[in-house]
Amino acid sequence: MRKSVLGTTGTAFGTACVTVLALGLGTAPATAAPPAAPQGSGWEPAPSAPWDVPAGERCAFTVHGEPIVDEVVSRELPPPAEGVTRTAYKGDLVIRVTNKETGAHFDADVSGTALVDAYASGAQFWRVLGPVLVGVGEGSLTRGLYVVDGAYTIGISPTGTKTVAGPAVRTDSICARID
């Protein structure tokens, strides 16, 4: 799972994403440090930073996101081809998404797992199992901010267009939840 919200900074789970990308509300404080990965495991903490999205970019209002549970770790894997990096993400991630105009918020459990291929062109291809937070400007979903869940792929073009596809995909509009 990528550590940013897909689409809020251009490289998402990048900074969406993947972080990624997990399941269940937690109670850990936002200041809690991510757990240390077992020594020699190859897994490293991949913390998410808070983020803001201006009104009209994803939702009709300004949105703020901040991790309240963040135990995501990542591991670099052998590249499948030259010019491609492959990273695996896993771990619990709950993002509090807030409507900055009204204060309404939703705690999005986005604790999915993801295998992310990043290309030199800036394109990405994600293979995902479970929920991740996806910000969409252009793509197969309408403009918005979604928890996407199931077994699916996300293709991100070098220009940021996102295509979500798969045999089992569910979406939940976070913009509608906090409007």
JSON list of C-alpha atoms in Angstrom, two decimals:
[
{"chain": "A", "resi": 1, "resn": "MET", "atom": "CA", "xyz": [0.00, 0.00, 0.00]},
{"chain": "A", "resi": 2, "resn": "ARG", "atom": "CA", "xyz": [1.41, 3.35, -0.92]},
{"chain": "A", "resi": 3, "resn": "LYS", "atom": "CA", "xyz": [1.85, 5.95, 1.77]},
{"chain": "A", "resi": 4, "resn": "SER", "atom": "CA", "xyz": [0.08, 8.95, 0.30]},
{"chain": "A", "resi": 5, "resn": "VAL", "atom": "CA", "xyz": [-3.35, 9.48, -0.96]},
{"chain": "A", "resi": 6, "resn": "LEU", "atom": "CA", "xyz": [-3.37, 8.58, -4.60]},
{"chain": "A", "resi": 7, "resn": "GLY", "atom": "CA", "xyz": [-3.55, 11.76, -6.49]},
{"chain": "A", "resi": 8, "resn": "THR", "atom": "CA", "xyz": [-3.10, 14.40, -3.81]},
{"chain": "A", "resi": 9, "resn": "THR", "atom": "CA", "xyz": [0.55, 15.00, -4.58]},
{"chain": "A", "resi": 10, "resn": "GLY", "atom": "CA", "xyz": [0.91, 13.52, -8.02]},
{"chain": "A", "resi": 11, "resn": "THR", "atom": "CA", "xyz": [2.73, 10.38, -6.97]},
{"chain": "A", "resi": 12, "resn": "ALA", "atom": "CA", "xyz": [0.18, 9.17, -4.41]},
{"chain": "A", "resi": 13, "resn": "PHE", "atom": "CA", "xyz": [0.03, 5.88, -1.83]},
{"chain": "A", "resi": 14, "resn": "GLY", "atom": "CA", "xyz": [2.58, 7.76, -3.20]},
{"chain": "A", "resi": 15, "resn": "THR", "atom": "CA", "xyz": [2.01, 10.23, -0.58]},
{"chain": "A", "resi": 16, "resn": "ALA", "atom": "CA", "xyz": [-2.05, 7.97, -1.09]},
{"chain": "A", "resi": 17, "resn": "CYS", "atom": "CA", "xyz": [-0.92, 5.30, -0.97]},
{"chain": "A", "resi": 18, "resn": "VAL", "atom": "CA", "xyz": [-0.50, 3.05, -1.04]},
{"chain": "A", "resi": 19, "resn": "THR", "atom": "CA", "xyz": [0.13, 3.82, 0.56]},
{"chain": "A", "resi": 20, "resn": "VAL", "atom": "CA", "xyz": [-0.60, 3.16, -0.07]},
{"chain": "A", "resi": 21, "resn": "LEU", "atom": "CA", "xyz": [-2.56, 0.63, 0.93]},
{"chain": "A", "resi": 22, "resn": "ALA", "atom": "CA", "xyz": [-5.30, -1.71, 5.00]},
{"chain": "A", "resi": 23, "resn": "LEU", "atom": "CA", "xyz": [-8.47, -2.63, 7.31]},
{"chain": "A", "resi": 24, "resn": "GLY", "atom": "CA", "xyz": [-10.11, -1.65, 10.75]},
{"chain": "A", "resi": 25, "resn": "LEU", "atom": "CA", "xyz": [-10.34, 1.41, 12.92]},
{"chain": "A", "resi": 26, "resn": "GLY", "atom": "CA", "xyz": [-7.54, 1.71, 15.41]},
{"chain": "A", "resi": 27, "resn": "THR", "atom": "CA", "xyz": [-7.10, 3.76, 18.52]},
{"chain": "A", "resi": 28, "resn": "ALA", "atom": "CA", "xyz": [-3.44, 4.67, 18.38]},
{"chain": "A", "resi": 29, "resn": "PRO", "atom": "CA", "xyz": [-2.71, 8.42, 18.66]},
{"chain": "A", "resi": 30, "resn": "ALA", "atom": "CA", "xyz": [-1.58, 10.30, 15.56]},
{"chain": "A", "resi": 31, "resn": "THR", "atom": "CA", "xyz": [1.80, 10.88, 17.19]},
{"chain": "A", "resi": 32, "resn": "ALA", "atom": "CA", "xyz": [2.52, 7.18, 17.65]},
{"chain": "A", "resi": 33, "resn": "ALA", "atom": "CA", "xyz": [5.67, 6.09, 15.88]},
{"chain": "A", "resi": 34, "resn": "PRO", "atom": "CA", "xyz": [5.30, 3.29, 13.35]},
{"chain": "A", "resi": 35, "resn": "PRO", "atom": "CA", "xyz": [6.34, -0.07, 14.74]},
{"chain": "A", "resi": 36, "resn": "ALA", "atom": "CA", "xyz": [9.87, -1.17, 14.07]},
{"chain": "A", "resi": 37, "resn": "ALA", "atom": "CA", "xyz": [10.09, -3.81, 11.38]},
{"chain": "A", "resi": 38, "resn": "PRO", "atom": "CA", "xyz": [11.71, -7.07, 12.47]},
{"chain": "A", "resi": 39, "resn": "GLN", "atom": "CA", "xyz": [15.48, -6.79, 12.09]},
{"chain": "A", "resi": 40, "resn": "GLY", "atom": "CA", "xyz": [16.68, -8.25, 8.80]},
{"chain": "A", "resi": 41, "resn": "SER", "atom": "CA", "xyz": [13.15, -8.64, 7.43]},
{"chain": "A", "resi": 42, "resn": "GLY", "atom": "CA", "xyz": [13.60, -6.12, 4.62]},
{"chain": "A", "resi": 43, "resn": "TRP", "atom": "CA", "xyz": [10.42, -4.30, 5.69]},
{"chain": "A", "resi": 44, "resn": "GLU", "atom": "CA", "xyz": [10.84, -0.62, 6.53]},
{"chain": "A", "resi": 45, "resn": "PRO", "atom": "CA", "xyz": [8.36, 1.84, 8.07]},
{"chain": "A", "resi": 46, "resn": "ALA", "atom": "CA", "xyz": [6.62, 3.91, 5.37]},
{"chain": "A", "resi": 47, "resn": "PRO", "atom": "CA", "xyz": [4.86, 6.68, 7.31]},
{"chain": "A", "resi": 48, "resn": "SER", "atom": "CA", "xyz": [2.22, 8.93, 5.73]},
{"chain": "A", "resi": 49, "resn": "ALA", "atom": "CA", "xyz": [2.31, 12.70, 6.02]},
{"chain": "A", "resi": 50, "resn": "PRO", "atom": "CA", "xyz": [-0.78, 14.87, 6.58]},
{"chain": "A", "resi": 51, "resn": "TRP", "atom": "CA", "xyz": [-2.13, 16.43, 3.37]},
{"chain": "A", "resi": 52, "resn": "ASP", "atom": "CA", "xyz": [-4.55, 19.06, 2.10]},
{"chain": "A", "resi": 53, "resn": "VAL", "atom": "CA", "xyz": [-6.50, 19.18, -1.17]},
{"chain": "A", "resi": 54, "resn": "PRO", "atom": "CA", "xyz": [-8.00, 22.49, -2.37]},
{"chain": "A", "resi": 55, "resn": "ALA", "atom": "CA", "xyz": [-11.73, 22.88, -2.98]},
{"chain": "A", "resi": 56, "resn": "GLY", "atom": "CA", "xyz": [-12.75, 21.60, -6.41]},
{"chain": "A", "resi": 57, "resn": "GLU", "atom": "CA", "xyz": [-9.69, 19.37, -6.94]},
{"chain": "A", "resi": 58, "resn": "ARG", "atom": "CA", "xyz": [-11.31, 16.23, -5.47]},
{"chain": "A", "resi": 59, "resn": "CYS", "atom": "CA", "xyz": [-14.33, 17.37, -3.41]},
{"chain": "A", "resi": 60, "resn": "ALA", "atom": "CA", "xyz": [-16.33, 20.62, -3.71]},
{"chain": "A", "resi": 61, "resn": "PHE", "atom": "CA", "xyz": [-14.69, 21.74, -0.44]},
{"chain": "A", "resi": 62, "resn": "THR", "atom": "CA", "xyz": [-11.15, 21.79, 0.96]},
{"chain": "A", "resi": 63, "resn": "VAL", "atom": "CA", "xyz": [-10.15, 18.45, 2.46]},
{"chain": "A", "resi": 64, "resn": "HIS", "atom": "CA", "xyz": [-7.52, 17.61, 5.06]},
{"chain": "A", "resi": 65, "resn": "GLY", "atom": "CA", "xyz": [-6.19, 14.10, 5.64]},
{"chain": "A", "resi": 66, "resn": "GLU", "atom": "CA", "xyz": [-4.13, 12.91, 8.57]},
{"chain": "A", "resi": 67, "resn": "PRO", "atom": "CA", "xyz": [-3.13, 9.41, 9.66]},
{"chain": "A", "resi": 68, "resn": "ILE", "atom": "CA", "xyz": [-4.50, 8.42, 13.08]},
{"chain": "A", "resi": 69, "resn": "VAL", "atom": "CA", "xyz": [-3.19, 4.85, 12.81]},
{"chain": "A", "resi": 70, "resn": "ASP", "atom": "CA", "xyz": [-0.11, 4.31, 10.66]},
{"chain": "A", "resi": 71, "resn": "GLU", "atom": "CA", "xyz": [1.67, 0.98, 10.82]},
{"chain": "A", "resi": 72, "resn": "VAL", "atom": "CA", "xyz": [2.45, 0.63, 7.12]},
{"chain": "A", "resi": 73, "resn": "VAL", "atom": "CA", "xyz": [5.72, -0.93, 6.08]},
{"chain": "A", "resi": 74, "resn": "SER", "atom": "CA", "xyz": [7.23, -1.29, 2.62]},
{"chain": "A", "resi": 75, "resn": "ARG", "atom": "CA", "xyz": [9.76, -3.58, 1.03]},
{"chain": "A", "resi": 76, "resn": "GLU", "atom": "CA", "xyz": [11.66, -3.10, -2.20]},
{"chain": "A", "resi": 77, "resn": "LEU", "atom": "CA", "xyz": [11.50, -6.16, -4.44]},
{"chain": "A", "resi": 78, "resn": "PRO", "atom": "CA", "xyz": [13.62, -7.15, -7.45]},
{"chain": "A", "resi": 79, "resn": "PRO", "atom": "CA", "xyz": [12.66, -4.99, -10.45]},
{"chain": "A", "resi": 80, "resn": "PRO", "atom": "CA", "xyz": [10.62, -6.80, -13.12]},
{"chain": "A", "resi": 81, "resn": "ALA", "atom": "CA", "xyz": [12.37, -4.83, -15.89]},
{"chain": "A", "resi": 82, "resn": "GLU", "atom": "CA", "xyz": [14.91, -2.07, -16.40]},
{"chain": "A", "resi": 83, "resn": "GLY", "atom": "CA", "xyz": [13.53, 1.33, -15.43]},
{"chain": "A", "resi": 84, "resn": "VAL", "atom": "CA", "xyz": [10.86, -0.16, -13.13]},
{"chain": "A", "resi": 85, "resn": "THR", "atom": "CA", "xyz": [10.92, -0.26, -9.35]},
{"chain": "A", "resi": 86, "resn": "ARG", "atom": "CA", "xyz": [8.67, -2.70, -7.50]},
{"chain": "A", "resi": 87, "resn": "THR", "atom": "CA", "xyz": [7.58, -2.09, -3.91]},
{"chain": "A", "resi": 88, "resn": "ALA", "atom": "CA", "xyz": [5.26, -4.06, -1.63]},
{"chain": "A", "resi": 89, "resn": "TYR", "atom": "CA", "xyz": [3.19, -2.26, 1.03]},
{"chain": "A", "resi": 90, "resn": "LYS", "atom": "CA", "xyz": [1.23, -3.68, 3.97]},
{"chain": "A", "resi": 91, "resn": "GLY", "atom": "CA", "xyz": [-0.01, -2.66, 7.39]},
{"chain": "A", "resi": 92, "resn": "ASP", "atom": "CA", "xyz": [-2.77, -0.86, 9.24]},
{"chain": "A", "resi": 93, "resn": "LEU", "atom": "CA", "xyz": [-3.60, 2.65, 8.05]},
{"chain": "A", "resi": 94, "resn": "VAL", "atom": "CA", "xyz": [-6.53, 4.80, 9.15]},
{"chain": "A", "resi": 95, "resn": "ILE", "atom": "CA", "xyz": [-6.76, 8.29, 7.69]},
{"chain": "A", "resi": 96, "resn": "ARG", "atom": "CA", "xyz": [-9.02, 10.93, 9.25]},
{"chain": "A", "resi": 97, "resn": "VAL", "atom": "CA", "xyz": [-10.42, 12.88, 6.28]},
{"chain": "A", "resi": 98, "resn": "THR", "atom": "CA", "xyz": [-11.91, 16.25, 7.29]},
{"chain": "A", "resi": 99, "resn": "ASN", "atom": "CA", "xyz": [-14.07, 18.79, 5.45]},
{"chain": "A", "resi": 100, "resn": "LYS", "atom": "CA", "xyz": [-12.15, 21.95, 6.38]},
{"chain": "A", "resi": 101, "resn": "GLU", "atom": "CA", "xyz": [-15.25, 24.13, 5.88]},
{"chain": "A", "resi": 102, "resn": "THR", "atom": "CA", "xyz": [-17.59, 22.26, 8.25]},
{"chain": "A", "resi": 103, "resn": "GLY", "atom": "CA", "xyz": [-15.31, 20.14, 10.41]},
{"chain": "A", "resi": 104, "resn": "ALA", "atom": "CA", "xyz": [-17.17, 16.96, 9.41]},
{"chain": "A", "resi": 105, "resn": "HIS", "atom": "CA", "xyz": [-14.78, 14.02, 9.25]},
{"chain": "A", "resi": 106, "resn": "PHE", "atom": "CA", "xyz": [-14.59, 10.33, 8.42]},
{"chain": "A", "resi": 107, "resn": "ASP", "atom": "CA", "xyz": [-12.00, 7.84, 9.62]},
{"chain": "A", "resi": 108, "resn": "ALA", "atom": "CA", "xyz": [-11.14, 5.83, 6.51]},
{"chain": "A", "resi": 109, "resn": "ASP", "atom": "CA", "xyz": [-9.65, 2.41, 7.20]},
{"chain": "A", "resi": 110, "resn": "VAL", "atom": "CA", "xyz": [-7.38, 1.95, 4.20]},
{"chain": "A", "resi": 111, "resn": "SER", "atom": "CA", "xyz": [-5.33, -1.00, 5.38]},
{"chain": "A", "resi": 112, "resn": "GLY", "atom": "CA", "xyz": [-5.03, -2.82, 2.07]},
{"chain": "A", "resi": 113, "resn": "THR", "atom": "CA", "xyz": [-1.91, -4.41, 0.67]},
{"chain": "A", "resi": 114, "resn": "ALA", "atom": "CA", "xyz": [-0.38, -3.40, -2.63]},
{"chain": "A", "resi": 115, "resn": "LEU", "atom": "CA", "xyz": [2.36, -4.32, -5.04]},
{"chain": "A", "resi": 116, "resn": "VAL", "atom": "CA", "xyz": [3.35, -1.13, -6.87]},
{"chain": "A", "resi": 117, "resn": "ASP", "atom": "CA", "xyz": [5.41, -0.90, -10.04]},
{"chain": "A", "resi": 118, "resn": "ALA", "atom": "CA", "xyz": [6.74, 2.61, -10.69]},
{"chain": "A", "resi": 119, "resn": "TYR", "atom": "CA", "xyz": [8.05, 3.40, -14.16]},
{"chain": "A", "resi": 120, "resn": "ALA", "atom": "CA", "xyz": [10.68, 5.94, -15.20]},
{"chain": "A", "resi": 121, "resn": "SER", "atom": "CA", "xyz": [7.94, 7.74, -17.20]},
{"chain": "A", "resi": 122, "resn": "GLY", "atom": "CA", "xyz": [6.09, 8.53, -13.97]},
{"chain": "A", "resi": 123, "resn": "ALA", "atom": "CA", "xyz": [3.40, 5.91, -14.61]},
{"chain": "A", "resi": 124, "resn": "GLN", "atom": "CA", "xyz": [2.47, 3.44, -11.87]},
{"chain": "A", "resi": 125, "resn": "PHE", "atom": "CA", "xyz": [0.66, 0.11, -11.82]},
{"chain": "A", "resi": 126, "resn": "TRP", "atom": "CA", "xyz": [-0.80, -1.15, -8.54]},
{"chain": "A", "resi": 127, "resn": "ARG", "atom": "CA", "xyz": [-2.07, -4.65, -7.74]},
{"chain": "A", "resi": 128, "resn": "VAL", "atom": "CA", "xyz": [-4.25, -4.24, -4.66]},
{"chain": "A", "resi": 129, "resn": "LEU", "atom": "CA", "xyz": [-6.10, -6.43, -2.19]},
{"chain": "A", "resi": 130, "resn": "GLY", "atom": "CA", "xyz": [-8.24, -4.55, 0.32]},
{"chain": "A", "resi": 131, "resn": "PRO", "atom": "CA", "xyz": [-9.04, -0.90, 0.84]},
{"chain": "A", "resi": 132, "resn": "VAL", "atom": "CA", "xyz": [-6.92, 2.07, -0.25]},
{"chain": "A", "resi": 133, "resn": "LEU", "atom": "CA", "xyz": [-7.65, 5.79, -0.44]},
{"chain": "A", "resi": 134, "resn": "VAL", "atom": "CA", "xyz": [-7.72, 7.08, -4.01]},
{"chain": "A", "resi": 135, "resn": "GLY", "atom": "CA", "xyz": [-7.99, 10.70, -5.09]},
{"chain": "A", "resi": 136, "resn": "VAL", "atom": "CA", "xyz": [-9.28, 11.03, -8.65]},
{"chain": "A", "resi": 137, "resn": "GLY", "atom": "CA", "xyz": [-9.06, 14.08, -10.89]},
{"chain": "A", "resi": 138, "resn": "GLU", "atom": "CA", "xyz": [-9.44, 12.21, -14.17]},
{"chain": "A", "resi": 139, "resn": "GLY", "atom": "CA", "xyz": [-9.96, 8.53, -14.75]},
{"chain": "A", "resi": 140, "resn": "SER", "atom": "CA", "xyz": [-12.38, 5.62, -14.66]},
{"chain": "A", "resi": 141, "resn": "LEU", "atom": "CA", "xyz": [-14.07, 7.07, -11.54]},
{"chain": "A", "resi": 142, "resn": "THR", "atom": "CA", "xyz": [-15.56, 10.56, -11.44]},
{"chain": "A", "resi": 143, "resn": "ARG", "atom": "CA", "xyz": [-13.61, 13.33, -9.75]},
{"chain": "A", "resi": 144, "resn": "GLY", "atom": "CA", "xyz": [-13.55, 12.63, -6.02]},
{"chain": "A", "resi": 145, "resn": "LEU", "atom": "CA", "xyz": [-11.92, 10.95, -3.08]},
{"chain": "A", "resi": 146, "resn": "TYR", "atom": "CA", "xyz": [-12.73, 7.26, -2.56]},
{"chain": "A", "resi": 147, "resn": "VAL", "atom": "CA", "xyz": [-12.03, 4.27, -0.42]},
{"chain": "A", "resi": 148, "resn": "VAL", "atom": "CA", "xyz": [-11.65, 1.58, -3.08]},
{"chain": "A", "resi": 149, "resn": "ASP", "atom": "CA", "xyz": [-11.89, -1.99, -1.78]},
{"chain": "A", "resi": 150, "resn": "GLY", "atom": "CA", "xyz": [-11.71, -5.52, -3.16]},
{"chain": "A", "resi": 151, "resn": "ALA", "atom": "CA", "xyz": [-9.26, -7.23, -5.52]},
{"chain": "A", "resi": 152, "resn": "TYR", "atom": "CA", "xyz": [-8.30, -4.84, -8.31]},
{"chain": "A", "resi": 153, "resn": "THR", "atom": "CA", "xyz": [-5.62, -2.89, -10.14]},
{"chain": "A", "resi": 154, "resn": "ILE", "atom": "CA", "xyz": [-4.97, 0.82, -10.41]},
{"chain": "A", "resi": 155, "resn": "GLY", "atom": "CA", "xyz": [-3.16, 2.18, -13.43]},
{"chain": "A", "resi": 156, "resn": "ILE", "atom": "CA", "xyz": [-1.82, 5.72, -13.11]},
{"chain": "A", "resi": 157, "resn": "SER", "atom": "CA", "xyz": [-0.66, 7.46, -16.27]},
{"chain": "A", "resi": 158, "resn": "PRO", "atom": "CA", "xyz": [2.30, 9.87, -16.27]},
{"chain": "A", "resi": 159, "resn": "THR", "atom": "CA", "xyz": [-0.28, 12.70, -16.32]},
{"chain": "A", "resi": 160, "resn": "GLY", "atom": "CA", "xyz": [-2.13, 11.33, -13.27]},
{"chain": "A", "resi": 161, "resn": "THR", "atom": "CA", "xyz": [-5.17, 9.75, -14.94]},
{"chain": "A", "resi": 162, "resn": "LYS", "atom": "CA", "xyz": [-6.28, 6.77, -12.82]},
{"chain": "A", "resi": 163, "resn": "THR", "atom": "CA", "xyz": [-7.93, 3.60, -14.09]},
{"chain": "A", "resi": 164, "resn": "VAL", "atom": "CA", "xyz": [-9.39, 1.26, -11.48]},
{"chain": "A", "resi": 165, "resn": "ALA", "atom": "CA", "xyz": [-10.30, -2.21, -12.77]},
{"chain": "A", "resi": 166, "resn": "GLY", "atom": "CA", "xyz": [-10.86, -5.71, -11.48]},
{"chain": "A", "resi": 167, "resn": "PRO", "atom": "CA", "xyz": [-13.28, -8.54, -10.84]},
{"chain": "A", "resi": 168, "resn": "ALA", "atom": "CA", "xyz": [-14.22, -7.33, -7.33]},
{"chain": "A", "resi": 169, "resn": "VAL", "atom": "CA", "xyz": [-14.20, -3.56, -6.81]},
{"chain": "A", "resi": 170, "resn": "ARG", "atom": "CA", "xyz": [-16.27, -1.51, -4.35]},
{"chain": "A", "resi": 171, "resn": "THR", "atom": "CA", "xyz": [-16.06, 2.26, -3.95]},
{"chain": "A", "resi": 172, "resn": "ASP", "atom": "CA", "xyz": [-17.15, 4.53, -1.12]},
{"chain": "A", "resi": 173, "resn": "SER", "atom": "CA", "xyz": [-17.20, 8.30, -1.79]},
{"chain": "A", "resi": 174, "resn": "ILE", "atom": "CA", "xyz": [-15.50, 10.13, 1.06]},
{"chain": "A", "resi": 175, "resn": "CYS", "atom": "CA", "xyz": [-16.63, 13.49, -0.38]},
{"chain": "A", "resi": 176, "resn": "ALA", "atom": "CA", "xyz": [-20.27, 12.38, 0.05]},
{"chain": "A", "resi": 177, "resn": "ARG", "atom": "CA", "xyz": [-19.62, 11.14, 3.60]},
{"chain": "A", "resi": 178, "resn": "ILE", "atom": "CA", "xyz": [-18.23, 14.49, 4.82]},
{"chain": "A", "resi": 179, "resn": "ASP", "atom": "CA", "xyz": [-20.26, 16.93, 2.68]}
]
